[in-house]
Amino acid sequence: MPHSLKISVPSNSSEYKIVIGHGLLERSGTWVRNSLSKQTRRVAVISDDNVFGHYGDEFIRGFTAPDLKLYIYLIKGGERRKDLKTVTEILDFLSTSGISRGDAVIALGGGVVGDISGFAAAVHLRGISFLNIPTTLLSMVDASIGGKTGVNSKYGKNLIGAFHQPSGVLIDPSTLKTLPERELTAGLCEMIKQGAISGHALLNKTRDLLEWFPKARFRENYHSQIFRSHLSSMIVAHIAFKAGIVAGDQHEVSGRVDAKSRKILNFGHTLAHALEKVTGYTKLRHGEAVGYGILFAAELSKSLALCSEKDVELLNDVVHRVGTLPSLANIDRQEVFEAFKTDKKHSAGSLQMVLLKGIGKPVIVAENEIPRSTIHKVLKRLLTEWA
Ligand SMILES: NC(=O)c1ccc[n+]([C@@H]2O[C@H](COP(=O)([O-])OP(=O)(O)OC[C@H]3O[C@@H](n4cnc5c(N)ncnc54)[C@H](O)[C@@H]3O)[C@@H](O)[C@H]2O)c1
Ligand SMILES: [Zn+2]
């Protein structure tokens, strides 16, 4: 039985539905038709060659909407392709395919495909409809929700982009059965991030799933009804949490620093973005970098006497359950520190770190309120441990 959630974005009175269910991909035609305007005639599907290799046939088989013409464009996967060059290629494709104002873009893939395609949809003809079919755990619980779209630039991650809400999101958790181990770890790290800022209920839900179904055995469990049902309900719980935060602060208002502002979703991301930047977006999956970022933010919170040892240990325990994160040998601490500045651009020139007063108690602290020496000390210790 598919789950269905309605996500409301009060500020522009738009509302869209997220449907979740095993096997929905091969029945996606009806969903596409119902999610778009009656006037829509052309639909551009953007995917990466890897995802389309796995699920292209299934998607096309399920695409039973005779009045819609399908145009397919495949990009090469990976974070390094998340740039303006790829966007330009997609925009060329949309123009040459005659995708007009009433038409739509569908993303079929992980967060990279979703972010780029959403951005192309936001700027093609000043904005056309966008549907998202996320196929990684990370994009199901995080990237596909909230309307942030965009690409990286040479100055840093996600620095070019737009808010563009989808008209619908379809999640088929069965697609996760082909997801490589590391991508699973990456998604679980983003879930731990959400658990850490949401509270014990969500964090425990994630921890329990990992205890009952250790990650190494996820793949063999997809035929189990119990596992599938737990997985779906966990995805739903994470989406509901993220959607709740986004609804209250759709555009991440820069002056907001309260515990319900959208910025709290950046918990773990100051270090994550810096690590991704200094390693040239090649060594770490985004979610893996978030795994390290969670541990750093937790340790820093403890050093500032904000968070208890017990809560930091709990986060360490859950992060370690998701598997081994890649080694961080040969990473220069000063370079990482410099890379923190990229995040300043997101927050009106002053770096704001999301720390924890405890599980479920995020707090936004301005960089100038944290002694530099403390940041360096914590970073030094952790980079040595992680080498
Ligand atoms: N917009 C947002 O709010 C938001 C939030 C979080 C993260 N993000 C962005 O999301 C991106 C990371 O997304 P991601 O982790 O999904 O990575 P990704 O999109 O790069 O996908 C990871 C890899 O998995 C492959 N893949 C995807 N689905 C698969 C499947 N079902 N089976 C087999 N292989 C599959 C892809 O081809 C790719 O090689 C980052 O760029 C990050 O900045 C955006
Ligand atoms: Zn993230």
Coordinates of C-alpha atoms and ligand atoms in Angstrom, one line a residue:
M1 CA 0.0 0.0 0.0
P2 CA 1.7 3.3 -1.1
H3 CA 2.2 6.0 1.5
S4 CA 1.2 9.5 0.4
L5 CA 2.2 12.7 2.0
K6 CA 1.1 16.2 1.1
I7 CA 3.8 18.9 1.3
S8 CA 2.6 22.4 1.7
V9 CA 4.6 25.4 1.0
P10 CA 2.5 28.1 2.5
S11 CA 4.4 31.2 1.3
N12 CA 3.5 30.6 -2.4
S13 CA 0.4 28.6 -1.7
S14 CA 1.7 25.7 -3.7
E15 CA 1.2 22.2 -2.5
Y16 CA 2.6 19.0 -3.9
K17 CA 2.3 15.3 -3.1
I18 CA 5.0 12.8 -2.3
V19 CA 4.0 9.3 -3.0
I20 CA 6.0 6.4 -1.6
G21 CA 5.6 2.7 -2.4
H22 CA 7.6 -0.3 -3.5
G23 CA 7.0 -1.0 -7.2
L24 CA 5.6 2.5 -8.0
L25 CA 8.2 3.2 -10.7
E26 CA 6.7 0.7 -13.2
R27 CA 3.3 2.4 -12.7
S28 CA 4.6 6.0 -12.9
G29 CA 2.7 7.0 -16.0
T30 CA -0.6 7.7 -14.2
W31 CA 1.3 9.7 -11.5
V32 CA 3.1 11.8 -14.1
R33 CA -0.2 12.5 -15.9
N34 CA -2.0 13.4 -12.7
S35 CA 0.8 15.6 -11.4
L36 CA 1.0 17.8 -14.4
S37 CA -1.3 20.3 -16.1
K38 CA -3.8 19.0 -18.7
Q39 CA -2.0 21.2 -21.2
T40 CA 1.4 19.5 -20.8
R41 CA 2.3 17.6 -24.0
R42 CA 6.1 17.1 -23.7
V43 CA 8.1 15.7 -20.8
A44 CA 11.9 15.7 -20.7
V45 CA 13.4 13.0 -18.5
I46 CA 16.8 13.7 -17.2
S47 CA 18.8 10.8 -15.7
D48 CA 22.3 9.6 -15.4
D49 CA 23.6 6.7 -17.6
N50 CA 24.0 4.5 -14.6
V51 CA 20.5 4.9 -13.1
F52 CA 18.9 4.8 -16.5
G53 CA 20.8 1.5 -17.2
H54 CA 19.1 0.0 -14.1
Y55 CA 15.7 1.6 -14.3
G56 CA 15.2 3.1 -17.8
D57 CA 13.3 0.2 -19.2
E58 CA 11.1 0.0 -16.1
F59 CA 10.3 3.7 -16.3
I60 CA 9.5 3.6 -20.0
R61 CA 7.3 0.5 -19.5
G62 CA 5.4 2.3 -16.8
F63 CA 5.0 5.5 -18.8
T64 CA 1.5 4.9 -20.0
A65 CA 0.4 8.4 -20.8
P66 CA -0.4 8.4 -24.5
D67 CA -0.9 12.2 -24.7
L68 CA 2.6 12.9 -23.4
K69 CA 5.7 12.7 -25.6
L70 CA 8.8 11.6 -23.8
Y71 CA 12.3 13.1 -24.5
I72 CA 15.2 11.4 -22.7
Y73 CA 18.5 13.0 -21.9
L74 CA 21.3 11.2 -20.0
I75 CA 24.1 12.9 -18.2
K76 CA 27.3 11.3 -16.8
G77 CA 26.8 10.8 -13.1
G78 CA 28.8 12.2 -10.2
E79 CA 29.3 15.4 -8.2
R80 CA 31.9 16.7 -10.6
R81 CA 29.3 16.9 -13.4
K82 CA 27.1 19.1 -11.1
D83 CA 28.1 22.3 -12.9
L84 CA 26.9 25.0 -15.3
K85 CA 28.3 23.1 -18.3
T86 CA 25.9 20.2 -17.7
V87 CA 23.0 22.7 -17.1
T88 CA 23.8 24.3 -20.4
E89 CA 23.8 21.0 -22.2
I90 CA 20.4 20.2 -20.6
L91 CA 19.0 23.6 -21.5
D92 CA 20.1 23.0 -25.2
F93 CA 18.3 19.7 -25.1
L94 CA 15.1 21.3 -23.7
S95 CA 15.2 23.9 -26.4
T96 CA 15.9 21.5 -29.3
S97 CA 13.2 19.2 -28.0
G98 CA 10.6 22.0 -28.1
I99 CA 9.9 21.8 -24.3
S100 CA 7.6 24.8 -23.9
R101 CA 6.2 26.8 -20.9
G102 CA 3.4 24.2 -20.2
D103 CA 5.8 21.2 -20.4
A104 CA 7.8 19.5 -17.7
V105 CA 11.2 18.1 -16.6
I106 CA 11.4 14.8 -14.7
A107 CA 14.5 13.9 -12.8
L108 CA 15.2 10.2 -12.4
G109 CA 18.2 9.6 -10.2
G110 CA 20.1 10.7 -7.1
G111 CA 20.6 14.2 -5.6
V112 CA 23.0 15.2 -8.4
V113 CA 20.5 14.5 -11.2
G114 CA 17.7 16.1 -9.0
D115 CA 19.6 19.3 -8.2
I116 CA 20.8 19.9 -11.8
S117 CA 17.4 19.0 -13.5
G118 CA 15.5 21.0 -11.0
F119 CA 17.7 24.0 -11.7
A120 CA 17.3 23.5 -15.5
A121 CA 13.6 23.4 -15.0
A122 CA 13.8 26.6 -12.8
V123 CA 15.5 28.6 -15.5
H124 CA 14.2 27.2 -18.8
L125 CA 11.8 29.7 -20.1
R126 CA 11.9 31.3 -16.6
G127 CA 10.5 28.2 -15.0
I128 CA 8.6 25.1 -16.0
S129 CA 7.1 22.2 -14.0
F130 CA 9.4 19.7 -12.4
L131 CA 8.8 16.2 -11.1
N132 CA 11.3 14.3 -9.1
I133 CA 11.9 10.5 -8.9
P134 CA 14.8 10.1 -6.5
T135 CA 16.6 6.8 -6.6
T136 CA 19.2 7.1 -3.8
L137 CA 18.5 6.9 -0.1
L138 CA 20.0 10.4 0.3
S139 CA 17.8 12.0 -2.3
M140 CA 14.7 10.2 -1.0
V141 CA 15.0 11.5 2.5
D142 CA 16.6 14.8 1.8
A143 CA 17.6 16.2 -1.6
S144 CA 14.2 15.7 -3.3
I145 CA 12.3 17.6 -0.6
G146 CA 12.4 21.3 -0.1
G147 CA 12.9 22.9 -3.5
K148 CA 16.6 23.7 -3.4
T149 CA 18.1 23.2 -6.8
G150 CA 21.5 24.2 -8.2
V151 CA 25.1 23.4 -9.1
N152 CA 28.6 23.8 -7.8
S153 CA 31.0 26.5 -9.0
K154 CA 34.8 26.7 -8.8
Y155 CA 34.1 28.8 -5.6
G156 CA 32.3 26.1 -3.8
K157 CA 29.4 23.8 -3.5
N158 CA 25.8 24.7 -4.5
L159 CA 26.7 28.4 -5.0
I160 CA 24.5 28.7 -8.1
G161 CA 20.9 27.8 -7.8
A162 CA 17.3 28.6 -7.3
F163 CA 14.4 27.6 -5.2
H164 CA 12.0 25.7 -7.4
Q165 CA 9.4 23.4 -5.8
P166 CA 8.6 20.2 -7.6
S167 CA 5.0 19.5 -8.7
G168 CA 5.4 16.0 -7.3
V169 CA 7.8 13.4 -6.0
L170 CA 7.6 9.7 -6.5
I171 CA 9.7 7.4 -4.3
D172 CA 10.0 3.7 -5.1
P173 CA 12.3 2.3 -2.3
S174 CA 12.7 -0.9 -4.3
T175 CA 15.2 1.0 -6.5
L176 CA 17.5 1.0 -3.5
K177 CA 18.3 -2.7 -4.0
T178 CA 20.9 -1.8 -6.7
L179 CA 22.4 1.1 -4.7
P180 CA 26.1 0.6 -4.1
E181 CA 27.2 0.2 -0.4
R182 CA 28.8 3.6 -0.2
E183 CA 25.7 5.4 -1.5
L184 CA 23.7 3.6 1.2
T185 CA 26.2 4.8 3.8
A186 CA 25.9 8.3 2.5
G187 CA 22.1 8.3 2.7
L188 CA 22.2 6.8 6.2
C189 CA 24.5 9.6 7.3
E190 CA 22.0 12.3 6.2
M191 CA 19.4 10.4 8.1
I192 CA 21.5 10.5 11.2
K193 CA 21.9 14.2 10.7
Q194 CA 18.1 14.6 10.6
G195 CA 17.7 12.4 13.6
A196 CA 20.3 14.4 15.6
I197 CA 18.5 17.7 15.0
S198 CA 15.0 16.2 15.2
G199 CA 15.2 14.2 18.4
H200 CA 15.5 10.7 19.9
A201 CA 12.4 9.4 18.2
L202 CA 13.7 9.8 14.7
L203 CA 17.3 9.0 15.6
N204 CA 16.2 5.8 17.4
K205 CA 14.1 4.8 14.4
T206 CA 17.2 4.9 12.2
R207 CA 19.3 3.2 14.8
D208 CA 16.7 0.4 15.3
L209 CA 16.5 -0.2 11.6
L210 CA 20.3 -0.6 11.5
E211 CA 20.2 -2.9 14.4
W212 CA 17.5 -5.2 13.1
F213 CA 18.7 -5.1 9.5
P214 CA 22.5 -4.4 9.5
K215 CA 23.5 -2.4 6.5
A216 CA 25.5 -5.3 5.0
R217 CA 22.4 -7.3 4.7
F218 CA 20.1 -4.6 3.3
R219 CA 20.3 -6.0 -0.2
E220 CA 19.2 -9.5 0.7
N221 CA 16.2 -8.1 2.7
Y222 CA 14.4 -6.3 -0.1
H223 CA 12.1 -9.4 -0.6
S224 CA 11.1 -9.2 3.1
Q225 CA 7.8 -7.5 3.7
I226 CA 8.8 -6.5 7.2
F227 CA 12.0 -4.8 6.0
R228 CA 10.3 -3.1 3.2
S229 CA 7.6 -1.7 5.4
H230 CA 10.2 -0.5 8.0
L231 CA 12.2 1.1 5.3
S232 CA 9.2 2.9 3.8
S233 CA 8.0 4.1 7.2
M234 CA 11.5 5.4 8.0
I235 CA 11.7 7.3 4.8
V236 CA 8.2 8.8 5.4
A237 CA 9.3 9.9 8.9
H238 CA 12.4 11.6 7.6
I239 CA 10.5 13.4 4.8
A240 CA 7.8 14.5 7.3
F241 CA 10.5 16.0 9.5
K242 CA 12.3 17.8 6.7
A243 CA 9.1 19.0 5.1
G244 CA 8.0 20.5 8.4
I245 CA 11.1 22.5 8.7
V246 CA 11.0 23.7 5.1
A247 CA 7.4 24.7 5.3
G248 CA 8.3 27.1 8.1
D249 CA 11.3 28.7 6.3
Q250 CA 11.0 28.0 2.6
H251 CA 13.8 30.3 1.5
E252 CA 16.1 29.9 4.4
V253 CA 15.8 33.5 5.6
S254 CA 19.3 34.7 6.4
G255 CA 18.5 36.4 9.6
R256 CA 16.8 33.4 11.2
V257 CA 18.8 31.6 13.8
D258 CA 16.1 29.9 15.8
A259 CA 15.8 26.1 16.3
K260 CA 13.1 25.7 13.6
S261 CA 14.9 27.7 10.9
R262 CA 15.9 25.8 7.7
K263 CA 19.6 26.4 8.6
I264 CA 19.4 23.7 11.2
L265 CA 19.3 21.2 8.3
N266 CA 22.9 22.2 7.7
F267 CA 24.0 20.4 10.8
G268 CA 27.2 18.6 9.9
H269 CA 27.5 20.5 6.7
T270 CA 30.1 23.1 7.5
L271 CA 32.9 20.5 7.7
A272 CA 31.2 18.3 5.1
H273 CA 31.3 21.1 2.4
A274 CA 34.8 22.0 3.3
L275 CA 36.0 18.4 3.1
E276 CA 34.3 17.9 -0.3
K277 CA 35.9 21.1 -1.5
V278 CA 39.5 20.3 -0.4
T279 CA 39.3 16.8 -1.8
G280 CA 38.0 18.1 -5.2
Y281 CA 34.6 16.4 -4.9
T282 CA 36.2 13.1 -5.8
K283 CA 37.2 11.3 -2.6
L284 CA 34.1 11.5 -0.5
R285 CA 30.4 11.0 -1.2
H286 CA 28.5 14.0 0.0
G287 CA 26.8 11.9 2.7
E288 CA 30.1 10.4 3.9
A289 CA 31.4 14.0 4.3
V290 CA 28.2 14.7 6.3
G291 CA 29.1 11.6 8.5
Y292 CA 32.4 13.3 9.4
G293 CA 30.6 16.7 9.8
I294 CA 28.2 15.3 12.3
L295 CA 31.0 13.9 14.5
F296 CA 32.9 17.2 14.2
A297 CA 29.9 19.4 15.1
A298 CA 29.1 17.0 18.0
E299 CA 32.7 17.2 19.4
L300 CA 32.7 20.9 19.0
S301 CA 29.4 21.2 20.9
K302 CA 30.9 19.1 23.7
S303 CA 34.1 21.2 23.8
L304 CA 31.9 24.3 24.2
A305 CA 30.0 22.6 27.0
L306 CA 26.8 22.7 25.0
C307 CA 26.3 19.0 24.6
S308 CA 26.8 16.0 26.9
E309 CA 29.4 13.3 26.5
K310 CA 26.5 10.8 26.4
D311 CA 24.8 12.4 23.4
V312 CA 28.1 12.6 21.5
E313 CA 28.8 8.9 22.2
L314 CA 25.3 8.1 20.9
L315 CA 26.0 9.9 17.6
N316 CA 29.4 8.2 17.3
D317 CA 27.7 4.9 17.8
V318 CA 25.1 5.4 15.1
V319 CA 27.5 6.9 12.6
H320 CA 29.8 3.9 13.1
R321 CA 27.0 1.5 12.5
V322 CA 26.6 2.8 8.9
G323 CA 30.0 1.5 7.9
T324 CA 33.5 2.7 7.4
L325 CA 34.0 6.2 6.1
P326 CA 36.9 6.8 3.7
S327 CA 40.2 7.7 5.4
L328 CA 41.1 11.4 5.6
A329 CA 44.8 11.0 5.4
N330 CA 46.8 13.9 4.0
I331 CA 44.2 16.5 4.5
D332 CA 45.6 19.9 5.5
R333 CA 43.8 21.4 8.5
Q334 CA 44.5 25.0 7.5
E335 CA 43.0 24.3 4.0
V336 CA 39.9 22.9 5.6
F337 CA 39.6 25.9 7.9
E338 CA 39.9 28.2 4.8
A339 CA 37.2 26.2 3.0
F340 CA 34.8 27.0 5.9
K341 CA 34.6 30.4 4.3
T342 CA 32.6 29.1 1.4
D343 CA 29.7 28.6 3.7
K344 CA 29.9 32.2 4.8
K345 CA 28.6 33.2 1.4
H346 CA 25.4 31.3 2.3
S347 CA 25.0 33.3 5.5
A348 CA 25.5 37.0 4.8
G349 CA 29.2 37.0 5.4
S350 CA 29.4 35.4 8.8
L351 CA 29.8 31.7 9.3
Q352 CA 27.1 30.2 11.4
M353 CA 27.7 26.8 12.8
V354 CA 24.9 24.4 13.7
L355 CA 25.7 22.8 17.0
L356 CA 23.8 20.7 19.4
K357 CA 22.7 21.4 23.0
G358 CA 21.6 17.7 22.9
I359 CA 19.8 15.3 20.6
G360 CA 17.0 17.2 19.0
K361 CA 18.2 20.5 20.3
P362 CA 20.1 22.3 17.5
V363 CA 21.5 25.7 18.1
I364 CA 23.0 28.1 15.6
V365 CA 26.2 29.8 16.8
A366 CA 28.1 32.6 15.0
E367 CA 31.7 31.7 14.3
N368 CA 32.9 34.7 16.2
E369 CA 31.3 33.3 19.4
I370 CA 33.5 30.2 19.1
P371 CA 37.2 30.5 20.0
R372 CA 39.3 29.8 16.9
S373 CA 41.6 27.7 19.1
T374 CA 38.7 25.4 20.1
I375 CA 37.8 24.8 16.4
H376 CA 41.4 24.1 15.5
K377 CA 41.9 21.8 18.5
V378 CA 38.9 19.7 17.8
L379 CA 39.6 19.6 14.0
K380 CA 43.2 18.6 14.7
R381 CA 42.3 15.8 16.9
L382 CA 39.6 14.4 14.6
L383 CA 41.7 14.7 11.4
T384 CA 44.4 12.7 13.1
E385 CA 41.9 10.1 14.2
W386 CA 40.4 9.9 10.8
A387 CA 43.6 9.7 8.9
Ligands
LIG1 N1 18.7 19.9 -2.9 C1 18.9 19.6 -1.6 O1 18.1 20.0 -0.7 C2 20.0 18.6 -1.3 C3 20.0 18.0 -0.1 C4 21.0 17.1 0.2 C5 22.0 16.8 -0.8 N2 21.9 17.4 -2.0 C6 22.8 17.1 -3.1 O2 22.7 15.8 -3.5 C7 23.9 15.3 -4.1 C8 24.2 13.9 -3.6 O3 23.2 13.1 -4.0 P1 23.3 11.5 -4.0 O4 24.0 11.1 -2.7 O5 22.0 11.0 -4.3 O6 24.4 11.2 -5.1 P2 24.3 11.0 -6.7 O7 23.2 11.6 -7.3 O8 25.7 11.4 -7.2 O9 24.2 9.4 -6.9 C9 25.2 8.6 -6.4 C10 25.5 7.5 -7.3 O10 24.6 6.5 -7.2 C11 24.1 6.1 -8.5 N3 22.7 5.7 -8.3 C12 21.7 6.5 -8.1 N4 20.6 5.7 -7.8 C13 20.9 4.4 -8.0 C14 20.3 3.2 -7.9 N5 19.0 3.1 -7.5 N6 20.9 2.1 -8.1 C15 22.3 2.1 -8.4 N7 23.0 3.2 -8.6 C16 22.3 4.4 -8.3 C17 24.3 7.3 -9.4 O11 24.4 7.0 -10.7 C18 25.6 7.9 -8.8 O12 26.7 7.2 -9.4 C19 25.0 16.3 -3.7 O13 25.3 17.1 -4.8 C20 24.3 17.2 -2.6 O14 24.8 18.5 -2.6 C21 20.9 18.3 -2.3
ZN2 ZN 23.5 17.2 2.8

